[in-house]
Tab-separated table of C-alpha atoms in Angstrom:
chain	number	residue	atom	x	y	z
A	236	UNK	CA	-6.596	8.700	-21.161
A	237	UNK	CA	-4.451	8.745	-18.407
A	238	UNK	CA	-3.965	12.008	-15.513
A	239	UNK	CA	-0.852	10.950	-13.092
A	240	UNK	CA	-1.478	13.747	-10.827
A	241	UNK	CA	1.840	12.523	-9.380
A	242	UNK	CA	4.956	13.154	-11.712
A	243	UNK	CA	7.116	10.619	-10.528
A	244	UNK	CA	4.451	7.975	-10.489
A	245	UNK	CA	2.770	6.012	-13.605
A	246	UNK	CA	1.338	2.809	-12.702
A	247	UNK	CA	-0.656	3.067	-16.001
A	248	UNK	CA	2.709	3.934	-17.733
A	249	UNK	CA	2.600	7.501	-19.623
A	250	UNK	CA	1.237	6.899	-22.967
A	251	UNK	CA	-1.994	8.930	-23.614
A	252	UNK	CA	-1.197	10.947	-20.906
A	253	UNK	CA	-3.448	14.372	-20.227
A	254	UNK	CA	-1.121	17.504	-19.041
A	255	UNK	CA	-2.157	19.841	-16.124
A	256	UNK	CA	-0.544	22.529	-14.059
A	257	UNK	CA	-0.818	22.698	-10.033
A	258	UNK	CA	0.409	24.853	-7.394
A	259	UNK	CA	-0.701	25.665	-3.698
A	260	UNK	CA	-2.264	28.874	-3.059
A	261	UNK	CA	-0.538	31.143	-0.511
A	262	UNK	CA	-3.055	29.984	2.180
A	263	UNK	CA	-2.152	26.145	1.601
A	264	UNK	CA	-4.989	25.484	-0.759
A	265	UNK	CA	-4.646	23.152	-3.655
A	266	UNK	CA	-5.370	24.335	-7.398
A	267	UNK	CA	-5.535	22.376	-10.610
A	268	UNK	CA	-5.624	23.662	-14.338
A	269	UNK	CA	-5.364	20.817	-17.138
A	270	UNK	CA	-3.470	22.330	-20.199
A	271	UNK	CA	-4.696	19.954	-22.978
A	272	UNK	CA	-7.588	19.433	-25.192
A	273	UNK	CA	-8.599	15.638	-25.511
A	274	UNK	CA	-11.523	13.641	-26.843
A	275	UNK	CA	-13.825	13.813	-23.367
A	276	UNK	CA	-15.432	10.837	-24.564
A	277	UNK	CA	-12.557	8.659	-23.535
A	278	UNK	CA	-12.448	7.379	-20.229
A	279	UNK	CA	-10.069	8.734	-17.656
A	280	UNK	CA	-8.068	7.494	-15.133
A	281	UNK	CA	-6.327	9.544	-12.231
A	282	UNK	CA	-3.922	8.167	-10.530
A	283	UNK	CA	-2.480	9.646	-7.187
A	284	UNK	CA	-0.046	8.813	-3.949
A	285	UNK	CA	-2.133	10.279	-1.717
A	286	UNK	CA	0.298	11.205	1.326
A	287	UNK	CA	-1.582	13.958	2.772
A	288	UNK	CA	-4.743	16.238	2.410
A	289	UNK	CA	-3.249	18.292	0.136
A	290	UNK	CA	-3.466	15.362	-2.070
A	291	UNK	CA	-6.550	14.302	-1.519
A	292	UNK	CA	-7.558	18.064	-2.370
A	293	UNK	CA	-5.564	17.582	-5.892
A	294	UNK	CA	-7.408	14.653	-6.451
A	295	UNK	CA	-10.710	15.826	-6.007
A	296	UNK	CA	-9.895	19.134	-7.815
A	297	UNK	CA	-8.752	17.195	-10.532
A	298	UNK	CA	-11.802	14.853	-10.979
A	299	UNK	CA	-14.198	18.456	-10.905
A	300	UNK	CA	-11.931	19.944	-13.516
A	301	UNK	CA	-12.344	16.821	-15.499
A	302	UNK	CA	-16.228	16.907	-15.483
A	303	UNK	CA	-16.407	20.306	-15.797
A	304	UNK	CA	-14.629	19.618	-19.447
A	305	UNK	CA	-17.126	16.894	-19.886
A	306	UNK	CA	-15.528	13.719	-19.117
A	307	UNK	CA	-18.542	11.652	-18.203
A	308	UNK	CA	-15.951	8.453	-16.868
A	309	UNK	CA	-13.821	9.016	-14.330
A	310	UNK	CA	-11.786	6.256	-13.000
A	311	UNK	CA	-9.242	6.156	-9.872
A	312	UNK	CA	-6.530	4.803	-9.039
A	313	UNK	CA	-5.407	4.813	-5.279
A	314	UNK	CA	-2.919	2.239	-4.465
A	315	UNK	CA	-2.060	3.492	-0.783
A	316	UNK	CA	-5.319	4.093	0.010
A	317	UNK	CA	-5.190	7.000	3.405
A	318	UNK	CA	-5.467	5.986	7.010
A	319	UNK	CA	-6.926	2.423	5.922
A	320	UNK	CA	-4.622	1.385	9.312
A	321	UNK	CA	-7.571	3.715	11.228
A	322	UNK	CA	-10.177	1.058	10.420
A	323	UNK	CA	-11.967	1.112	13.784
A	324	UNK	CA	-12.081	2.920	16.995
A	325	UNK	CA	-9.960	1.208	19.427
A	326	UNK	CA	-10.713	4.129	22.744
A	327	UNK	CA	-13.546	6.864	22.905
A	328	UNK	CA	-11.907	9.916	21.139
A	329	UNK	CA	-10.766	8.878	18.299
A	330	UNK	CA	-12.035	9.008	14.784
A	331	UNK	CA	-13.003	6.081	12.585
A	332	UNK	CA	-10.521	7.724	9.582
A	333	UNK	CA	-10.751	5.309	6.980
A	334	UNK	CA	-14.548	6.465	6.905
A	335	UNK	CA	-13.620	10.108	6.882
A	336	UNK	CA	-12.027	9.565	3.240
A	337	UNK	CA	-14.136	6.934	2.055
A	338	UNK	CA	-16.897	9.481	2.263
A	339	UNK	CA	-14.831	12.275	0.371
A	340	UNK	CA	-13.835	9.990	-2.085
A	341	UNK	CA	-17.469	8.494	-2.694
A	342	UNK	CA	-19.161	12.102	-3.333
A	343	UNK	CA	-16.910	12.097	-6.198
A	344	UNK	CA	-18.936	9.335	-7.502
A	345	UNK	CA	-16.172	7.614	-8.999
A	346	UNK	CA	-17.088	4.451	-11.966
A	347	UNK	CA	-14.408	2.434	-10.349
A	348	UNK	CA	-11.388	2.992	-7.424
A	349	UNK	CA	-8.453	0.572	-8.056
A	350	UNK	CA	-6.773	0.266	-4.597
A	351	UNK	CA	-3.630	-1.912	-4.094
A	352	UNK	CA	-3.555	-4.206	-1.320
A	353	UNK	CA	-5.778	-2.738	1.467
A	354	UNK	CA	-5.073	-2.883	4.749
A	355	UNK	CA	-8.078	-4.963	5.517
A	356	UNK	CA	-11.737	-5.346	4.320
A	357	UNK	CA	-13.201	-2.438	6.202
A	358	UNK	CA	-11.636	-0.102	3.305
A	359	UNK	CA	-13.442	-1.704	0.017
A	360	UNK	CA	-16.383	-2.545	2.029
A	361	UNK	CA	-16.969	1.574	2.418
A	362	UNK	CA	-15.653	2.867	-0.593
A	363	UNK	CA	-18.082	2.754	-3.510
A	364	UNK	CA	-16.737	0.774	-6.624
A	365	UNK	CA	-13.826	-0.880	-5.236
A	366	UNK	CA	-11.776	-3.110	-7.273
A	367	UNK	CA	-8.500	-4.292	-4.662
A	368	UNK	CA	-5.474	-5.404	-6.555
A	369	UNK	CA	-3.877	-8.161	-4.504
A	370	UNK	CA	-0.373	-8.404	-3.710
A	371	UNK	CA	0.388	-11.603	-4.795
A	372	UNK	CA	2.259	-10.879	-7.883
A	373	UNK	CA	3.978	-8.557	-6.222
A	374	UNK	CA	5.056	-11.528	-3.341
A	375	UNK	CA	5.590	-13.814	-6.639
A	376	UNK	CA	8.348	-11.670	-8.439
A	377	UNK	CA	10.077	-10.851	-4.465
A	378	UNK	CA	10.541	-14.749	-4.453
A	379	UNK	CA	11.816	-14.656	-7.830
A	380	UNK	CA	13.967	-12.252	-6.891
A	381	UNK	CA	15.204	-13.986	-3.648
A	382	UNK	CA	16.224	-17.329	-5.717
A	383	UNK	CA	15.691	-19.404	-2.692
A	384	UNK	CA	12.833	-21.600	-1.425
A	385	UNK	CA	11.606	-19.409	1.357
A	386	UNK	CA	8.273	-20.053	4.228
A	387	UNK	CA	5.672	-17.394	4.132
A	388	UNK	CA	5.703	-15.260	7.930
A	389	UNK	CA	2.279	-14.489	8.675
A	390	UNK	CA	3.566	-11.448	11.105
A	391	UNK	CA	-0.311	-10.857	13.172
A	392	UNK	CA	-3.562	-12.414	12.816
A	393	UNK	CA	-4.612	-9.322	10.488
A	394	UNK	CA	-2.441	-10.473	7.899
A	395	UNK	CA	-3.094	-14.493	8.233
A	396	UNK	CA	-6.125	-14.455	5.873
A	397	UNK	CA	-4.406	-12.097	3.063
A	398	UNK	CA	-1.125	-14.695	3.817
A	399	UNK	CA	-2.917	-17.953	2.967
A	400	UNK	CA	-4.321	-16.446	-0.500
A	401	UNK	CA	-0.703	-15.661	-1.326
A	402	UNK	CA	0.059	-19.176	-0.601
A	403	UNK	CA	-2.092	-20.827	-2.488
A	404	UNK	CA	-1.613	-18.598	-5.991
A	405	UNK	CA	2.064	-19.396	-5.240
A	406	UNK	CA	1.393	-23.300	-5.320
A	407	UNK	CA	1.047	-23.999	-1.568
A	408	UNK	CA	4.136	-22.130	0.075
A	409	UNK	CA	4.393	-22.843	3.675
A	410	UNK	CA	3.378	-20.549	6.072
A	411	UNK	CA	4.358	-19.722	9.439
A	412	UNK	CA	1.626	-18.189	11.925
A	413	UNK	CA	3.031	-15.691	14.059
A	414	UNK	CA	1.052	-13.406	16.644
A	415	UNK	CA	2.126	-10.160	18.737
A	416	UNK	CA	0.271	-7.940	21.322
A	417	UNK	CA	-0.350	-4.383	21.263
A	418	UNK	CA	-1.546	-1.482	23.865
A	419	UNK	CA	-4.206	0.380	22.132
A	420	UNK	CA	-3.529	3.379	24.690
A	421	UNK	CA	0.597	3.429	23.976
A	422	UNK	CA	0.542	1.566	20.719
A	423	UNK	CA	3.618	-0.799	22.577
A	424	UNK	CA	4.140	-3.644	20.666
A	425	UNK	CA	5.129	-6.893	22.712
A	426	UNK	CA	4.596	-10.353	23.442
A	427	UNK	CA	6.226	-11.819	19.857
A	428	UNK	CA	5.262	-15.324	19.167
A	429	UNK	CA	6.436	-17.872	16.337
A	430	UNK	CA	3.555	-21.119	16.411
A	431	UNK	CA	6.672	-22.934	15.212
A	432	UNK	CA	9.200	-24.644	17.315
A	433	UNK	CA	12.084	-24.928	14.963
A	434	UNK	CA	12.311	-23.408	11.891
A	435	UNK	CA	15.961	-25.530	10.328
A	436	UNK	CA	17.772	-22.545	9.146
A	437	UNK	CA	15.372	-22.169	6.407
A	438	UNK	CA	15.086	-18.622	4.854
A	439	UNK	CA	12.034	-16.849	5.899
A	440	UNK	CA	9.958	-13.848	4.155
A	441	UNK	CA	7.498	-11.759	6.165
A	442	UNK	CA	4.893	-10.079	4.366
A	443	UNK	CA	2.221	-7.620	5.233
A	444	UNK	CA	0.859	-4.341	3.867
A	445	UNK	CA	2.510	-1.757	5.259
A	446	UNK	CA	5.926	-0.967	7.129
A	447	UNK	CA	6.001	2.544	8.852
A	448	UNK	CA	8.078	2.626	11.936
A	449	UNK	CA	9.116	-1.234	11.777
A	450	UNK	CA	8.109	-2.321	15.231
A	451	UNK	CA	6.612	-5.480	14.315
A	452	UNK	CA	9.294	-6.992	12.281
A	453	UNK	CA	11.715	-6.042	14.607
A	454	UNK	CA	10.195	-7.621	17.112
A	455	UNK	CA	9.205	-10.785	15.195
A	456	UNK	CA	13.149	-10.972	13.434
A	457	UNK	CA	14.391	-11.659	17.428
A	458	UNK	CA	11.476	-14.150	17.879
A	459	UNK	CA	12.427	-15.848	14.511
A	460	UNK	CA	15.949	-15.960	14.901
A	461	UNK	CA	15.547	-17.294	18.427
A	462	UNK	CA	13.665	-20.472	16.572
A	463	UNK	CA	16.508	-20.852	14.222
A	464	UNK	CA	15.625	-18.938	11.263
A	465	UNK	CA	18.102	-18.618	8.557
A	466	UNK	CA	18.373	-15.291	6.116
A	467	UNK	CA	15.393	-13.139	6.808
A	468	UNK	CA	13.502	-11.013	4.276
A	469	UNK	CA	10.883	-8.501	4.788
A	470	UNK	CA	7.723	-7.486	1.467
A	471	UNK	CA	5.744	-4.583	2.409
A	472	UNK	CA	3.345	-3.315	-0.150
A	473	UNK	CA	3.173	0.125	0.923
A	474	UNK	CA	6.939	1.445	2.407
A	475	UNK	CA	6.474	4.359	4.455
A	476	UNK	CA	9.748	3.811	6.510
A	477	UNK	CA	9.201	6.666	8.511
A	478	UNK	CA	12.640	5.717	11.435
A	479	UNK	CA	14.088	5.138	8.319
A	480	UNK	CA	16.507	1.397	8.219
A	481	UNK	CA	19.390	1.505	10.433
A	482	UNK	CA	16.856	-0.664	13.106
A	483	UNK	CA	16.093	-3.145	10.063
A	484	UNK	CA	19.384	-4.223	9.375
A	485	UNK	CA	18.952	-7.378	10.627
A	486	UNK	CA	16.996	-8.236	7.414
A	487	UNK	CA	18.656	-9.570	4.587
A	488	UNK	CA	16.888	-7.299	2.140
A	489	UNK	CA	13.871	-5.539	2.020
A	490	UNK	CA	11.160	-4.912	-1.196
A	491	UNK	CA	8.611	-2.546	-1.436
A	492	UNK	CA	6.374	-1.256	-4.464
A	493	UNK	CA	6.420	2.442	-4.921
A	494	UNK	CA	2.730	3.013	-4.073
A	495	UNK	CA	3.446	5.492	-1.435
A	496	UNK	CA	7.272	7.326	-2.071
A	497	UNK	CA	10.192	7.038	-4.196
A	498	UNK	CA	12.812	4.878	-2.101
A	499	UNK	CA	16.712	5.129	-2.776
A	500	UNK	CA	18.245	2.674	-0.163
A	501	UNK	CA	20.697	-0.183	-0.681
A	502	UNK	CA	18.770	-2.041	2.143
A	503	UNK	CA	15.618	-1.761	-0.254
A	504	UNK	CA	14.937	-3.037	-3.294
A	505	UNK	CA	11.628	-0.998	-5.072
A	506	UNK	CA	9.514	-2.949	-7.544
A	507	UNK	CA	7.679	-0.427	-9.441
A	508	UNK	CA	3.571	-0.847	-9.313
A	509	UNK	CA	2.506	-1.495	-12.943
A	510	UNK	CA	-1.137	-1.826	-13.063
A	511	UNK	CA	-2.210	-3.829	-16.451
C-alpha cells in the first residue's frame, strides 16, 4: 500500500494507493485524517517532498495515524532528504541541521527510509535504516537524452567520489576534476578551477546533487568555456532553482528529477523519479 502524502508526486506510481484528507489548522499546525479502510497487514509506504516543516509535520502525523490503525510496517520514502547541505558546523552558532531531522525522523522508528541521492554520507550515516538510491540511472537516461558522447564535470571535491561511481556504471566515462573556493562567513563562491588544460570542444555535463541559487555552475561554465568547452549541460538531482534560469542560460539544457517541485521551464527538462 502506497500513502503519497504529496498529490502531485508518485514515485511508487498510484496503484494501491491509501486516501487521506489534510489541512492546516488556523494556528499553522498540520492535521491528517486517512479516509479508507485497508488490510493493515500490508506494508506501507509514505512518500513525501519534504520542502518545509509543515511537511515534515504531515509526515510524521501521517506515520502516527497509520499505527494508530494498526499498520505494524511503515516504510519511507524521502528523496530530497531536508537540510542534508547543513551536514556540519562550519562557525560557532550554527546548527548541525541534518541531525535536527535525522532525529525526528528516527523516533518514528521507520523499517526502512529510501532517500535519493544524498548530499553526502553524513545523512545515511544518522538516519536509521537508510537505503540511498544513487543517481546513476538518472545520469544514464540524461546522456541518452543528450545523444552525444559527453565528459563527466566533477564541479567540487564533494561531488568527485559520487562522480567516479557514475563513471564506472556508465562504462568508464571521462571525468573532469574541477575545484572552487568558498567563504564559510559570506558563502562567496570563487576561485573556479578546471584540472584540464584543453578540453577540444567536446560537450561537457556537470553533475551534482542539488542546484539552488546556481553559483557554482555559473562560475565553473566561464572556467569551462575559457578551456574550450563545447555545448554545456547541467544534471541536478534535486532542482530547487530558487533565482530561477535567466543566469543559467549559458547551458545548453538543464535536467532535473522532480524530487523536490514540479518544474515547467523550456530551459529544463524534468525526468520524473520512478522508484522500482
Amino acid at each position: 500500500m502506497i500513502l503519497n502524502l504529496d498529490p502531485h508526486f508518485a514515485p511508487l506510481g498510484i496503484q494501491n494507493t491509501i486516501a487521506f484528507q489534510s489541512f492546516v489548522f488556523s494556528g499553522g499546525e498540520p492535521h491528517i485524517k486517512i479516509v479508507a479502510d485497508f488490510d493493515t497487514t500490508q506494508t506501507v509506504f509514505v512518500t513525501h517532498r519534504l520542502n518545509s516543516f509543515n511537511d515534515l509535520g504531515l509526515f510524521c502525523l501521517a506515520v502516527d495515524a497509520l499505527r494508530r490503525m494498526g499498520v505494524k510496517t511503515t516504510k519511507a520514502i524521502i528523496p530530497y532528504f531536508p537540510a542534508a547541505r547543513q551536514d556540519r558546523v562550519m562557525i560557532p552558532g550554527e546548527p548541525l541541521s541534518v541531525k535536527v531531522y535525522a532525529d525526528i525522523i528516527n523516533a518514528l522508528q521507520l523499517e526502512e527510509i529510501q532517500v535519493f541521492d544524498p548530499h553526502s554520507e553524513v545523512t545515511p550515516a544518522l538516519l536509521n535504516n537508510c537505503t540511498v538510491i544513487p543517481n546513476y540511472q538518472f545520469v544514464q537516461e540524461v546522456i541518452q537524452k543528450i545523444g552525444n558522447e559527453v565528459l563527466l564535470i566533477s564541479p567540487d571535491g564533494g561531488a568527485l567520489k559520487k562522480i567516479y561511481k557514475v563513471s564506472e556504471y556508465l562504462g568508464g566515462v571521462e571525468v573532469v576534476e574541477c575545484s572552487k573556493s568558498r567563504d564559510v562567513k559570506t558563502g562567496k563562491l570563487s576561485g573556479f578551477k578546471v584540472y584540464s588544460e584543453d578540453l577540444e570542444g567536446k560537450d561537457c555535463l556537470i553533475v551534482d546533487d542539488i542546484c539552488d541559487g546556481g553559483g557554482t555552475f555559473i562560475g565553473l561554465a566561464e572556467e569551462l568555456k575559457s578551456k574550450n568547452a563545447g555545448n554545456l549541460y547541467l544534471a541536478v538531482s534535486h532542482g530547487i532553482f530558487n533565482k530561477g534560469f535567466d543566469s543559467l542560460h549559458v547551458f545548453e539544457k538543464i535536467f532535473t528529477t522532480n524530487s523536490f517541485k514540479d518544474i515547467v521551464n523550456d530551459k529544463v527538462e524534468v525526468l520524473p523519479l520512478v522508484i522500482k
